[in-house]
Amino acid sequence: MNITKNYNEKELTMTIEGRVDTITSHDLEKEINDELDNFNSLTLDFTDLEYISSAGLRVLIATQKKLKSDNIPFVIKNVNATVSEIFRMSGFDKILTIE
């Protein structure tokens, strides 16, 4: 998994490439948590995300809970068909903001 961070003022876009699974989900969570005080909006760009496991989904829901309590927008965009199907089957498409 590779993560690229781009700031536009206080809006952070993190582009996630590869796989978010049991091995890499902790790295994603750490990268997000390391930036928490630096942004007022978070977008995860999944253009190059190949797969996300239940461990990755846990990171997304934990992130949403943290940000929602502070009224910080959290959006996931550019989800491919494989990841979209995982979101649909898990019900996360109803919980997360996906564009």
CSV table of N, CA and C in Angstrom, one decimal:
chain,number,residue,atom,x,y,z
A,1,MET,N,0.8,-1.2,0.0
A,1,MET,CA,0.0,0.0,0.0
A,1,MET,C,0.9,1.2,0.0
A,2,ASN,N,0.5,2.2,-0.8
A,2,ASN,CA,1.2,3.5,-0.8
A,2,ASN,C,0.1,4.6,-0.5
A,3,ILE,N,0.6,5.6,0.2
A,3,ILE,CA,-0.3,6.7,0.6
A,3,ILE,C,0.3,8.0,0.2
A,4,THR,N,-0.4,8.8,-0.6
A,4,THR,CA,0.1,10.1,-1.0
A,4,THR,C,-0.8,11.1,-0.4
A,5,LYS,N,-0.2,12.1,0.3
A,5,LYS,CA,-1.0,13.2,1.0
A,5,LYS,C,-0.9,14.5,0.2
A,6,ASN,N,-2.0,15.1,-0.1
A,6,ASN,CA,-2.0,16.4,-0.7
A,6,ASN,C,-2.9,17.4,0.1
A,7,TYR,N,-2.4,18.5,0.4
A,7,TYR,CA,-3.2,19.5,1.1
A,7,TYR,C,-3.5,20.6,0.2
A,8,ASN,N,-4.8,21.1,0.3
A,8,ASN,CA,-5.2,22.3,-0.4
A,8,ASN,C,-5.8,23.2,0.8
A,9,GLU,N,-4.9,24.1,1.3
A,9,GLU,CA,-5.2,24.8,2.5
A,9,GLU,C,-5.3,23.8,3.6
A,10,LYS,N,-6.5,23.7,4.3
A,10,LYS,CA,-6.7,22.7,5.4
A,10,LYS,C,-7.5,21.5,4.9
A,11,GLU,N,-7.7,21.3,3.6
A,11,GLU,CA,-8.4,20.1,3.1
A,11,GLU,C,-7.3,19.1,2.7
A,12,LEU,N,-7.4,17.9,3.3
A,12,LEU,CA,-6.4,16.9,3.0
A,12,LEU,C,-7.1,15.8,2.1
A,13,THR,N,-6.4,15.5,1.0
A,13,THR,CA,-6.7,14.3,0.2
A,13,THR,C,-5.6,13.3,0.3
A,14,MET,N,-6.0,12.1,0.7
A,14,MET,CA,-5.1,11.0,0.8
A,14,MET,C,-5.4,10.0,-0.3
A,15,THR,N,-4.5,9.8,-1.2
A,15,THR,CA,-4.6,8.8,-2.3
A,15,THR,C,-4.1,7.5,-1.8
A,16,ILE,N,-4.9,6.5,-1.8
A,16,ILE,CA,-4.5,5.1,-1.3
A,16,ILE,C,-4.3,4.2,-2.5
A,17,GLU,N,-3.2,3.6,-2.6
A,17,GLU,CA,-2.8,2.7,-3.7
A,17,GLU,C,-2.5,1.3,-3.2
A,18,GLY,N,-3.0,0.3,-3.9
A,18,GLY,CA,-2.7,-1.1,-3.5
A,18,GLY,C,-3.8,-1.7,-2.8
A,19,ARG,N,-3.5,-2.3,-1.6
A,19,ARG,CA,-4.4,-3.1,-0.8
A,19,ARG,C,-4.4,-2.6,0.6
A,20,VAL,N,-5.6,-2.5,1.2
A,20,VAL,CA,-5.7,-2.2,2.6
A,20,VAL,C,-6.3,-3.5,3.3
A,21,ASP,N,-5.4,-4.2,4.0
A,21,ASP,CA,-5.8,-5.5,4.6
A,21,ASP,C,-5.2,-5.5,6.0
A,22,THR,N,-5.2,-6.7,6.5
A,22,THR,CA,-4.8,-6.9,7.9
A,22,THR,C,-3.4,-6.4,8.2
A,23,ILE,N,-2.5,-6.5,7.2
A,23,ILE,CA,-1.1,-6.1,7.3
A,23,ILE,C,-1.0,-4.6,7.2
A,24,THR,N,-1.7,-4.0,6.3
A,24,THR,CA,-1.5,-2.5,6.0
A,24,THR,C,-2.5,-1.6,6.6
A,25,SER,N,-3.6,-2.1,7.2
A,25,SER,CA,-4.6,-1.3,7.8
A,25,SER,C,-4.1,-0.4,8.9
A,26,HIS,N,-3.2,-1.0,9.7
A,26,HIS,CA,-2.6,-0.2,10.8
A,26,HIS,C,-1.8,1.0,10.3
A,27,ASP,N,-1.1,0.8,9.2
A,27,ASP,CA,-0.4,1.9,8.6
A,27,ASP,C,-1.3,3.1,8.1
A,28,LEU,N,-2.5,2.7,7.5
A,28,LEU,CA,-3.4,3.7,7.1
A,28,LEU,C,-4.0,4.4,8.3
A,29,GLU,N,-4.3,3.7,9.3
A,29,GLU,CA,-4.9,4.3,10.5
A,29,GLU,C,-3.9,5.3,11.1
A,30,LYS,N,-2.6,4.9,11.2
A,30,LYS,CA,-1.5,5.7,11.7
A,30,LYS,C,-1.4,7.0,10.9
A,31,GLU,N,-1.4,6.9,9.6
A,31,GLU,CA,-1.2,8.0,8.7
A,31,GLU,C,-2.4,9.0,8.9
A,32,ILE,N,-3.6,8.5,9.0
A,32,ILE,CA,-4.7,9.4,9.2
A,32,ILE,C,-4.6,10.1,10.6
A,33,ASN,N,-4.3,9.3,11.6
A,33,ASN,CA,-4.2,9.8,13.0
A,33,ASN,C,-3.1,10.8,13.1
A,34,ASP,N,-2.0,10.6,12.4
A,34,ASP,CA,-0.9,11.6,12.5
A,34,ASP,C,-1.3,12.9,11.9
A,35,GLU,N,-2.3,13.0,11.1
A,35,GLU,CA,-2.7,14.2,10.4
A,35,GLU,C,-3.9,14.9,11.1
A,36,LEU,N,-4.5,14.3,12.1
A,36,LEU,CA,-5.8,14.7,12.6
A,36,LEU,C,-5.9,16.2,12.9
A,37,ASP,N,-4.8,16.7,13.5
A,37,ASP,CA,-4.9,18.1,13.9
A,37,ASP,C,-4.5,19.1,12.8
A,38,ASN,N,-4.3,18.6,11.6
A,38,ASN,CA,-3.8,19.4,10.5
A,38,ASN,C,-4.8,19.7,9.4
A,39,PHE,N,-6.0,19.1,9.5
A,39,PHE,CA,-7.0,19.3,8.4
A,39,PHE,C,-8.4,19.6,9.0
A,40,ASN,N,-9.2,20.2,8.1
A,40,ASN,CA,-10.6,20.4,8.5
A,40,ASN,C,-11.6,19.7,7.5
A,41,SER,N,-11.0,18.9,6.6
A,41,SER,CA,-11.7,18.1,5.7
A,41,SER,C,-10.8,17.0,5.2
A,42,LEU,N,-11.4,15.7,5.1
A,42,LEU,CA,-10.6,14.6,4.7
A,42,LEU,C,-11.3,13.9,3.6
A,43,THR,N,-10.5,13.7,2.5
A,43,THR,CA,-11.0,12.9,1.3
A,43,THR,C,-10.0,11.8,1.1
A,44,LEU,N,-10.5,10.6,1.0
A,44,LEU,CA,-9.7,9.4,0.6
A,44,LEU,C,-10.0,9.1,-0.8
A,45,ASP,N,-9.0,9.2,-1.7
A,45,ASP,CA,-9.1,8.9,-3.1
A,45,ASP,C,-8.7,7.4,-3.3
A,46,PHE,N,-9.7,6.6,-3.7
A,46,PHE,CA,-9.4,5.2,-3.9
A,46,PHE,C,-9.3,4.8,-5.4
A,47,THR,N,-8.9,5.7,-6.2
A,47,THR,CA,-8.7,5.4,-7.7
A,47,THR,C,-7.8,4.2,-7.9
A,48,ASP,N,-6.7,4.1,-7.1
A,48,ASP,CA,-5.8,3.0,-7.3
A,48,ASP,C,-5.8,1.9,-6.2
A,49,LEU,N,-6.9,1.9,-5.5
A,49,LEU,CA,-7.1,0.9,-4.4
A,49,LEU,C,-7.7,-0.4,-5.0
A,50,GLU,N,-7.0,-1.5,-4.9
A,50,GLU,CA,-7.4,-2.7,-5.5
A,50,GLU,C,-8.3,-3.5,-4.6
A,51,TYR,N,-8.1,-3.4,-3.2
A,51,TYR,CA,-8.9,-4.3,-2.3
A,51,TYR,C,-8.9,-3.7,-0.9
A,52,ILE,N,-10.0,-3.9,-0.2
A,52,ILE,CA,-10.0,-3.5,1.2
A,52,ILE,C,-10.7,-4.6,2.0
A,53,SER,N,-10.0,-5.0,3.1
A,53,SER,CA,-10.5,-6.1,3.9
A,53,SER,C,-11.4,-5.5,5.1
A,54,SER,N,-11.9,-6.4,5.9
A,54,SER,CA,-12.6,-6.0,7.1
A,54,SER,C,-11.8,-5.1,8.0
A,55,ALA,N,-10.5,-5.4,8.1
A,55,ALA,CA,-9.6,-4.6,8.9
A,55,ALA,C,-9.5,-3.1,8.3
A,56,GLY,N,-9.5,-3.0,7.0
A,56,GLY,CA,-9.5,-1.7,6.4
A,56,GLY,C,-10.9,-1.0,6.6
A,57,LEU,N,-12.0,-1.7,6.5
A,57,LEU,CA,-13.3,-1.2,6.8
A,57,LEU,C,-13.4,-0.6,8.2
A,58,ARG,N,-12.8,-1.4,9.2
A,58,ARG,CA,-12.7,-0.9,10.6
A,58,ARG,C,-12.0,0.4,10.7
A,59,VAL,N,-10.9,0.6,10.0
A,59,VAL,CA,-10.2,1.9,10.0
A,59,VAL,C,-11.1,3.0,9.5
A,60,LEU,N,-11.9,2.7,8.4
A,60,LEU,CA,-12.8,3.8,7.8
A,60,LEU,C,-13.9,4.1,8.8
A,61,ILE,N,-14.5,3.2,9.4
A,61,ILE,CA,-15.6,3.5,10.3
A,61,ILE,C,-15.1,4.2,11.6
A,62,ALA,N,-13.9,3.8,12.1
A,62,ALA,CA,-13.3,4.5,13.2
A,62,ALA,C,-12.9,5.9,12.9
A,63,THR,N,-12.4,6.1,11.7
A,63,THR,CA,-12.1,7.5,11.2
A,63,THR,C,-13.4,8.3,11.1
A,64,GLN,N,-14.4,7.8,10.5
A,64,GLN,CA,-15.7,8.5,10.4
A,64,GLN,C,-16.2,8.9,11.8
A,65,LYS,N,-16.1,8.0,12.7
A,65,LYS,CA,-16.6,8.3,14.1
A,65,LYS,C,-15.8,9.5,14.7
A,66,LYS,N,-14.5,9.4,14.6
A,66,LYS,CA,-13.7,10.5,15.1
A,66,LYS,C,-14.0,11.8,14.5
A,67,LEU,N,-14.1,11.9,13.2
A,67,LEU,CA,-14.3,13.1,12.4
A,67,LEU,C,-15.7,13.6,12.6
A,68,LYS,N,-16.7,12.7,12.7
A,68,LYS,CA,-18.1,13.2,12.8
A,68,LYS,C,-18.3,13.9,14.2
A,69,SER,N,-17.6,13.4,15.2
A,69,SER,CA,-17.8,14.1,16.5
A,69,SER,C,-17.2,15.5,16.5
A,70,ASP,N,-16.3,15.8,15.6
A,70,ASP,CA,-15.8,17.2,15.4
A,70,ASP,C,-16.3,17.9,14.2
A,71,ASN,N,-17.4,17.3,13.6
A,71,ASN,CA,-18.0,17.9,12.4
A,71,ASN,C,-17.1,18.2,11.3
A,72,ILE,N,-16.1,17.2,11.1
A,72,ILE,CA,-15.2,17.3,10.0
A,72,ILE,C,-15.6,16.5,8.9
A,73,PRO,N,-15.8,17.0,7.7
A,73,PRO,CA,-16.3,16.2,6.5
A,73,PRO,C,-15.3,15.1,6.2
A,74,PHE,N,-15.8,14.0,5.8
A,74,PHE,CA,-15.1,12.8,5.4
A,74,PHE,C,-15.7,12.2,4.2
A,75,VAL,N,-15.0,12.1,3.1
A,75,VAL,CA,-15.5,11.6,1.8
A,75,VAL,C,-14.6,10.6,1.2
A,76,ILE,N,-15.1,9.6,0.6
A,76,ILE,CA,-14.3,8.6,-0.1
A,76,ILE,C,-14.8,8.7,-1.6
A,77,LYS,N,-13.8,8.9,-2.5
A,77,LYS,CA,-14.1,9.0,-3.9
A,77,LYS,C,-13.3,8.1,-4.8
A,78,ASN,N,-13.8,8.0,-6.0
A,78,ASN,CA,-13.2,7.2,-7.0
A,78,ASN,C,-13.0,5.7,-6.7
A,79,VAL,N,-14.1,5.1,-6.2
A,79,VAL,CA,-14.1,3.7,-5.8
A,79,VAL,C,-14.4,2.8,-7.0
A,80,ASN,N,-13.5,1.8,-7.2
A,80,ASN,CA,-13.7,0.9,-8.3
A,80,ASN,C,-14.8,-0.1,-8.1
A,81,ALA,N,-15.1,-0.9,-9.0
A,81,ALA,CA,-16.2,-1.9,-8.9
A,81,ALA,C,-16.0,-2.9,-7.8
A,82,THR,N,-14.7,-3.4,-7.7
A,82,THR,CA,-14.4,-4.4,-6.7
A,82,THR,C,-14.6,-3.8,-5.3
A,83,VAL,N,-14.1,-2.7,-5.0
A,83,VAL,CA,-14.2,-2.1,-3.7
A,83,VAL,C,-15.7,-1.6,-3.4
A,84,SER,N,-16.3,-1.1,-4.5
A,84,SER,CA,-17.7,-0.8,-4.3
A,84,SER,C,-18.6,-2.0,-3.9
A,85,GLU,N,-18.3,-3.1,-4.5
A,85,GLU,CA,-19.0,-4.3,-4.1
A,85,GLU,C,-18.8,-4.7,-2.7
A,86,ILE,N,-17.6,-4.5,-2.2
A,86,ILE,CA,-17.2,-4.8,-0.8
A,86,ILE,C,-18.0,-3.9,0.1
A,87,PHE,N,-18.1,-2.6,-0.3
A,87,PHE,CA,-18.9,-1.6,0.5
A,87,PHE,C,-20.3,-2.0,0.5
A,88,ARG,N,-20.9,-2.4,-0.7
A,88,ARG,CA,-22.3,-2.8,-0.8
A,88,ARG,C,-22.6,-4.0,0.1
A,89,MET,N,-21.8,-5.0,0.0
A,89,MET,CA,-22.0,-6.3,0.7
A,89,MET,C,-21.9,-6.1,2.2
A,90,SER,N,-21.1,-5.2,2.6
A,90,SER,CA,-20.9,-5.0,4.1
A,90,SER,C,-21.9,-3.9,4.6
A,91,GLY,N,-22.6,-3.2,3.7
A,91,GLY,CA,-23.5,-2.2,4.2
A,91,GLY,C,-22.8,-0.8,4.4
A,92,PHE,N,-21.5,-0.8,4.2
A,92,PHE,CA,-20.8,0.5,4.4
A,92,PHE,C,-21.2,1.5,3.4
A,93,ASP,N,-21.7,1.1,2.2
A,93,ASP,CA,-22.2,2.1,1.3
A,93,ASP,C,-23.3,3.0,1.8
A,94,LYS,N,-24.0,2.5,2.9
A,94,LYS,CA,-25.1,3.2,3.5
A,94,LYS,C,-24.5,4.1,4.7
A,95,ILE,N,-23.3,3.8,5.2
A,95,ILE,CA,-22.8,4.4,6.3
A,95,ILE,C,-21.8,5.6,6.0
A,96,LEU,N,-21.0,5.3,5.0
A,96,LEU,CA,-19.9,6.2,4.6
A,96,LEU,C,-20.4,7.1,3.4
A,97,THR,N,-19.8,8.3,3.3
A,97,THR,CA,-20.1,9.2,2.2
A,97,THR,C,-19.1,8.8,1.0
A,98,ILE,N,-19.7,8.3,0.0
A,98,ILE,CA,-18.9,7.8,-1.1
A,98,ILE,C,-19.4,8.5,-2.4
A,99,GLU,N,-18.4,9.2,-3.1
A,99,GLU,CA,-18.7,9.9,-4.3
A,99,GLU,C,-18.1,9.2,-5.5
